PDB file of C-alpha atoms and ligand atoms in Angstrom:
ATOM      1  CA  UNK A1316     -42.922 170.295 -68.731  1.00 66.00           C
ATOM      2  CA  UNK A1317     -45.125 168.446 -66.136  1.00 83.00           C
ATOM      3  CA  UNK A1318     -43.681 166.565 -63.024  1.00 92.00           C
ATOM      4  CA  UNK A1319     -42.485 162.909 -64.161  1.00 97.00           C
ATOM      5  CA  UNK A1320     -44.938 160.531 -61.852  1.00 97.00           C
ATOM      6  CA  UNK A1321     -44.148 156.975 -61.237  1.00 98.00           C
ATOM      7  CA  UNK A1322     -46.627 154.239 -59.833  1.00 98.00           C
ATOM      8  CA  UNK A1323     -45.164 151.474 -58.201  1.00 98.00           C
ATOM      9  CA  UNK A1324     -46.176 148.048 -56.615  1.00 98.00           C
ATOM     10  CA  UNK A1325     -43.617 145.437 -54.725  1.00 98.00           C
ATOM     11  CA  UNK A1326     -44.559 142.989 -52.068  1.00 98.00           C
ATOM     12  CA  UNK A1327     -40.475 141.722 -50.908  1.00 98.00           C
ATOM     13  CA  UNK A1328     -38.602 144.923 -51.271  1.00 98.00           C
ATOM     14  CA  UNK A1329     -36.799 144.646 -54.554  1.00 98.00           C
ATOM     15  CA  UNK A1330     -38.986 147.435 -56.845  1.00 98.00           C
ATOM     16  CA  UNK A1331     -38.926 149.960 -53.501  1.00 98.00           C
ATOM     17  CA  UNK A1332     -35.003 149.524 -53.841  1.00 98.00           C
ATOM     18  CA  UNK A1333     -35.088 150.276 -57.233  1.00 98.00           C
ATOM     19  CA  UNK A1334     -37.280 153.096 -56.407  1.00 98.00           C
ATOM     20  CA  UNK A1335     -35.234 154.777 -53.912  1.00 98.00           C
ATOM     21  CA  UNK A1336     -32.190 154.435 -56.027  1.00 97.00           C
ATOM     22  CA  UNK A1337     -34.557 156.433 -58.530  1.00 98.00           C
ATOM     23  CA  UNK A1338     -35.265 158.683 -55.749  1.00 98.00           C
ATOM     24  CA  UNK A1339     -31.623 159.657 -55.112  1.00 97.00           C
ATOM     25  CA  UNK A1340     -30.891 160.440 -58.904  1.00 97.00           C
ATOM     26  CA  UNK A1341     -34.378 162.028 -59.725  1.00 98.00           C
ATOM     27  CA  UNK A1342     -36.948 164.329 -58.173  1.00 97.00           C
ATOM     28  CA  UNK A1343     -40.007 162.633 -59.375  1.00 97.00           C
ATOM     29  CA  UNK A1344     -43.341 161.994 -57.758  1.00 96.00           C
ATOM     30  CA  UNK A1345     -43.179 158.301 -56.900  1.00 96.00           C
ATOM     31  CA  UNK A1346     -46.241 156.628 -54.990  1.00 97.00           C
ATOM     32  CA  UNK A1347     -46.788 152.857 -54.355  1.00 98.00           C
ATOM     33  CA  UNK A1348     -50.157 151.920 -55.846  1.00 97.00           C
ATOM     34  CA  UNK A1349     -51.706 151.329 -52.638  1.00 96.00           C
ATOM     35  CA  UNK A1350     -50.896 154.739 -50.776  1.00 93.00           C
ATOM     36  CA  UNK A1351     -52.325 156.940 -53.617  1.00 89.00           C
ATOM     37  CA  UNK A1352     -53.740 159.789 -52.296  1.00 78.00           C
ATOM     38  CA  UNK A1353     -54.389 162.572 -54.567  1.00 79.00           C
ATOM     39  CA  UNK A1354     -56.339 161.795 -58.582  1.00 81.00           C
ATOM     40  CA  UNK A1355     -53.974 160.275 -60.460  1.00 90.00           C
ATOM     41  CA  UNK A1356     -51.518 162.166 -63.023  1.00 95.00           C
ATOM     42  CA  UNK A1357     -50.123 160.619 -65.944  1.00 97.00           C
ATOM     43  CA  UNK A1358     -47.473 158.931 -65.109  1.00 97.00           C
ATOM     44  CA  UNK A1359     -45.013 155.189 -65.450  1.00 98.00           C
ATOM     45  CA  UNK A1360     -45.494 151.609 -63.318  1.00 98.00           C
ATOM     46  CA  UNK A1361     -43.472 149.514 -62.244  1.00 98.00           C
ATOM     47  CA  UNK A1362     -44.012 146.525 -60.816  1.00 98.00           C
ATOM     48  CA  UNK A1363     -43.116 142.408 -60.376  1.00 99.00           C
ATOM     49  CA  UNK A1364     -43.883 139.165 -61.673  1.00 98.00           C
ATOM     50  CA  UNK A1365     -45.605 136.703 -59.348  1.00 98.00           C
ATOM     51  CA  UNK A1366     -47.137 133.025 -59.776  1.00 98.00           C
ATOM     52  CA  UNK A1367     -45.570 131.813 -62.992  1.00 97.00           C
ATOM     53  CA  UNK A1368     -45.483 134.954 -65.168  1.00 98.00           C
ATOM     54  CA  UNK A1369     -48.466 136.506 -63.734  1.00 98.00           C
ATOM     55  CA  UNK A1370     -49.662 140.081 -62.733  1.00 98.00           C
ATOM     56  CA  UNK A1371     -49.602 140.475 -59.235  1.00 98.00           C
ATOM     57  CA  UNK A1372     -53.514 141.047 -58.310  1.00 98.00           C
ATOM     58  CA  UNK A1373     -53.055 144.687 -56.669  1.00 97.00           C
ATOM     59  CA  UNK A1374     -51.362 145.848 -59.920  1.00 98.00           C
ATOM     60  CA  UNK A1375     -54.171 144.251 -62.054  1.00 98.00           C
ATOM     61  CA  UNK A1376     -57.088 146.317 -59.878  1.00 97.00           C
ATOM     62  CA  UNK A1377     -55.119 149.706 -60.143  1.00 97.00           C
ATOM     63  CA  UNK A1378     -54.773 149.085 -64.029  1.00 97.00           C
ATOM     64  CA  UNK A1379     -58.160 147.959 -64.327  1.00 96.00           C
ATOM     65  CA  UNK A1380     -59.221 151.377 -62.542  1.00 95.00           C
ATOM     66  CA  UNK A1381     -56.423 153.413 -64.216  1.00 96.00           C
ATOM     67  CA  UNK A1382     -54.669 152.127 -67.202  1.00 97.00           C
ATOM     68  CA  UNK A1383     -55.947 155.346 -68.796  1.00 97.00           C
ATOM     69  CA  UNK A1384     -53.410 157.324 -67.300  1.00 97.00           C
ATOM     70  CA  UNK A1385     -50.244 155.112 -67.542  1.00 98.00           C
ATOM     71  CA  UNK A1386     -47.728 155.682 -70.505  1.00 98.00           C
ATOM     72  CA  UNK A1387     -45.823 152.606 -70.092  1.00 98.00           C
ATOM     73  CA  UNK A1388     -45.155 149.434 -68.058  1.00 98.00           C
ATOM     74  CA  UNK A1389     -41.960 147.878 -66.379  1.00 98.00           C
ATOM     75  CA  UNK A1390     -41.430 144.656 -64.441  1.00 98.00           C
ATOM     76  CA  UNK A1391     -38.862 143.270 -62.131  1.00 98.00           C
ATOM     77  CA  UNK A1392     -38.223 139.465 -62.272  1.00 98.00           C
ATOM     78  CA  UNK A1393     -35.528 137.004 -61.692  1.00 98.00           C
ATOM     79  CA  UNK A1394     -33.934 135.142 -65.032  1.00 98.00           C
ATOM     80  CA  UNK A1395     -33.982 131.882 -62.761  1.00 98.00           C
ATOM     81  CA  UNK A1396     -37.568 132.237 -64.186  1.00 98.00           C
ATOM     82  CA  UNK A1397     -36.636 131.592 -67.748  1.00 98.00           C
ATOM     83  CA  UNK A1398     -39.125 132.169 -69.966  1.00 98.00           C
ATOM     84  CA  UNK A1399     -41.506 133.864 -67.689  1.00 98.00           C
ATOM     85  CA  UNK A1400     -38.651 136.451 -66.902  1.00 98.00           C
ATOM     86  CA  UNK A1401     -41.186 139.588 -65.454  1.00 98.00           C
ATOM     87  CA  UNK A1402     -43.284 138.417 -68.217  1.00 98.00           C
ATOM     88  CA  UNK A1403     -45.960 140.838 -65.674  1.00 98.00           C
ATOM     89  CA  UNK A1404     -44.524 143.435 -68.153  1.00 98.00           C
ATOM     90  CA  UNK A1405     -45.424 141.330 -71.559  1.00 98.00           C
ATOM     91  CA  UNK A1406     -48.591 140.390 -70.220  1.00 98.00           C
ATOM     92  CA  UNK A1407     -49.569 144.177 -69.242  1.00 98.00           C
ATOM     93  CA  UNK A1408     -48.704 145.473 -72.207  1.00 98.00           C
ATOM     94  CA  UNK A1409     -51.160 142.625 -74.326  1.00 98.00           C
ATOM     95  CA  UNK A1410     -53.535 143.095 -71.667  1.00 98.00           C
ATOM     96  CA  UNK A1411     -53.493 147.076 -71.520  1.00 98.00           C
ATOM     97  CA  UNK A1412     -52.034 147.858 -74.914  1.00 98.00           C
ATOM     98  CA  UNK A1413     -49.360 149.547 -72.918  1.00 98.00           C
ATOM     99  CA  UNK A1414     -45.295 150.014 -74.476  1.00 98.00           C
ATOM    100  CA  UNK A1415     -42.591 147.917 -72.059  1.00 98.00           C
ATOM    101  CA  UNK A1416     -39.860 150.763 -70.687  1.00 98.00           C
ATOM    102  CA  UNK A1417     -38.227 147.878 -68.915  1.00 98.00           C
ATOM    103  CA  UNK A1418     -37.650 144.880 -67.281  1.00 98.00           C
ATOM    104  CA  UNK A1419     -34.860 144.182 -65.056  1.00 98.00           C
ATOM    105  CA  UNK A1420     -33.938 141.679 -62.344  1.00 98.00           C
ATOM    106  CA  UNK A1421     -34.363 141.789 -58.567  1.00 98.00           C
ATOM    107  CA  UNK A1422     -33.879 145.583 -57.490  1.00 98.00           C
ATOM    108  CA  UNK A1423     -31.776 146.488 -60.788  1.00 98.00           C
ATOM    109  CA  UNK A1424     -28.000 147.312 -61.410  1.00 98.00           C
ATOM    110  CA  UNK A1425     -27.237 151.017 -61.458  1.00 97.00           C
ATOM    111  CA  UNK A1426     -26.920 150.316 -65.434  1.00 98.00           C
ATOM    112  CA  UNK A1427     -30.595 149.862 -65.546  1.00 98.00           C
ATOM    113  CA  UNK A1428     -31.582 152.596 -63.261  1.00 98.00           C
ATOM    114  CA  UNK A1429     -29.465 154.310 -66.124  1.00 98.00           C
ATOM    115  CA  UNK A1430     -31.315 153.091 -68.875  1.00 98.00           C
ATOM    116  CA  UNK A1431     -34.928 153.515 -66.993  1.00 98.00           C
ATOM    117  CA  UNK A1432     -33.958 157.538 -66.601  1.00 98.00           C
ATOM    118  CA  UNK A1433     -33.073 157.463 -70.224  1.00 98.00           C
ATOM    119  CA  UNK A1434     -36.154 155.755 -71.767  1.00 97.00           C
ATOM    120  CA  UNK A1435     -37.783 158.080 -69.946  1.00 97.00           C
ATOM    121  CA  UNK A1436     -36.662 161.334 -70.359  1.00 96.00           C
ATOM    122  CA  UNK A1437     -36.090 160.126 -74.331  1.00 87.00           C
TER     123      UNK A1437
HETATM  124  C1  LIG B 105     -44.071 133.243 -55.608  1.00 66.88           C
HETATM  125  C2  LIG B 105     -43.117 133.967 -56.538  1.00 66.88           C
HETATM  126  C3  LIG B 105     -43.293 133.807 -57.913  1.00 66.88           C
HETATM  127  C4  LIG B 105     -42.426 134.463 -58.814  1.00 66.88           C
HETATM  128  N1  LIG B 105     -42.605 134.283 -60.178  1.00 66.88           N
HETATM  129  C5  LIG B 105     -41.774 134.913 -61.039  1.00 66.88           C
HETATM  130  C6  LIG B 105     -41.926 134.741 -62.450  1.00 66.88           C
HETATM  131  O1  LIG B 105     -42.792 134.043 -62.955  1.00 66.88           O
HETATM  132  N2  LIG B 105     -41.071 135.432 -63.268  1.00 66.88           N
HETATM  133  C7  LIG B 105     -40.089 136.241 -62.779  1.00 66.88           C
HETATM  134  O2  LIG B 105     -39.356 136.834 -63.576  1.00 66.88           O
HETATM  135  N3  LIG B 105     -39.931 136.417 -61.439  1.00 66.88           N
HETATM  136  C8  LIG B 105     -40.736 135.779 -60.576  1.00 66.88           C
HETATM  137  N4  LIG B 105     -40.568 135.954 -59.224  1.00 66.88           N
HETATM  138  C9  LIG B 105     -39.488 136.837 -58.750  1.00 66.88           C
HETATM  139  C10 LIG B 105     -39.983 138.251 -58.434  1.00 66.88           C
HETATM  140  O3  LIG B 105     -40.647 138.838 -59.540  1.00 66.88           O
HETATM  141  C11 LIG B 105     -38.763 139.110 -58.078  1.00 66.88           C
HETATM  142  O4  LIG B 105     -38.165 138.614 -56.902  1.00 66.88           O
HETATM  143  C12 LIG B 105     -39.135 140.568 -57.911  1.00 66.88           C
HETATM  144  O5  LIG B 105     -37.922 141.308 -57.777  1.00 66.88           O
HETATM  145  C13 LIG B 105     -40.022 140.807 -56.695  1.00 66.88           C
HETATM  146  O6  LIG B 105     -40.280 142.193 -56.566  1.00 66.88           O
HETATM  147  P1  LIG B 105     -40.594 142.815 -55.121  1.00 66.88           P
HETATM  148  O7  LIG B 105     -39.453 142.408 -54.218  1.00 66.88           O
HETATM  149  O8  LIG B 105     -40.618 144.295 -55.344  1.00 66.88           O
HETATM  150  O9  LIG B 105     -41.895 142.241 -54.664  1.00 66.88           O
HETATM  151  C14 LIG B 105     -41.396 135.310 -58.317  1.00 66.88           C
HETATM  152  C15 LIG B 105     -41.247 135.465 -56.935  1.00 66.88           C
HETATM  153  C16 LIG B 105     -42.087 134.818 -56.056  1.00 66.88           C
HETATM  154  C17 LIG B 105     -41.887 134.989 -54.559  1.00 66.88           C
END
């Protein structure tokens, strides 16, 4: 079976905690979208919800250059944002016709670094 590989993109810290929670439980091959360095592999993102529901615009470049090679989306949020709640993930998926794996608040509980393992490895 090939290596899992996860894309990532946070700008205050929350998605890189979830990531090197991930890190600890899984020996994956994680890169944040802007330190790419080899062609890309197939492989999950992750990222946040900015603005009011929105994309943030680095994710939106690499999926405009990429979304070929991504099998699903995930967004971190914060449920103080109601409806929008990482509605980045809702909006990918529309945008890309990409499946949500998750969407979780702030850095995540263990529970969803749990559940993000086990959507994964099905
Ligand atoms: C300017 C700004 C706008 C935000 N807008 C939303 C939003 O619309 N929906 C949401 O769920 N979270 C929103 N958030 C919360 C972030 O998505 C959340 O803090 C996320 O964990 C940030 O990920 P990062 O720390 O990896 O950058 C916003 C945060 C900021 C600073």
């Amino acid at each position: 079976m090939a290596m899992t590989c996860i894309y990532y993109d946070s700008k205050t810290g929350n998605v890189e905690r979830f990531i090197n929670r991930l890190r600890l439980q899984r020996d994956w091959d994680i890169q944040k979208i802007d330190q790419i360095s080899q062609p890309l592999q197939e492989g999950h993102l992750i990222t946040y919800t900015t603005g009011i529901g929105e994309i943030p615009a680095a994710t939106l470049r690499f999926l405009e250059e990429n979304s070929s090679m991504i099998k699903s989306v995930s967004s971190s949020g914060n449920k103080n944002w109601g409806p929008n709640f990482a509605m980045a993930a809702t909006k990918i998926a529309a945008k890309f016709k990409l499946p949500v794996l998750m969407q979780f608040e702030l850095s995540g509980t263990g529970e969803d670094i749990r559940k993000f393992i086990e959507n994964i490895e099905g």
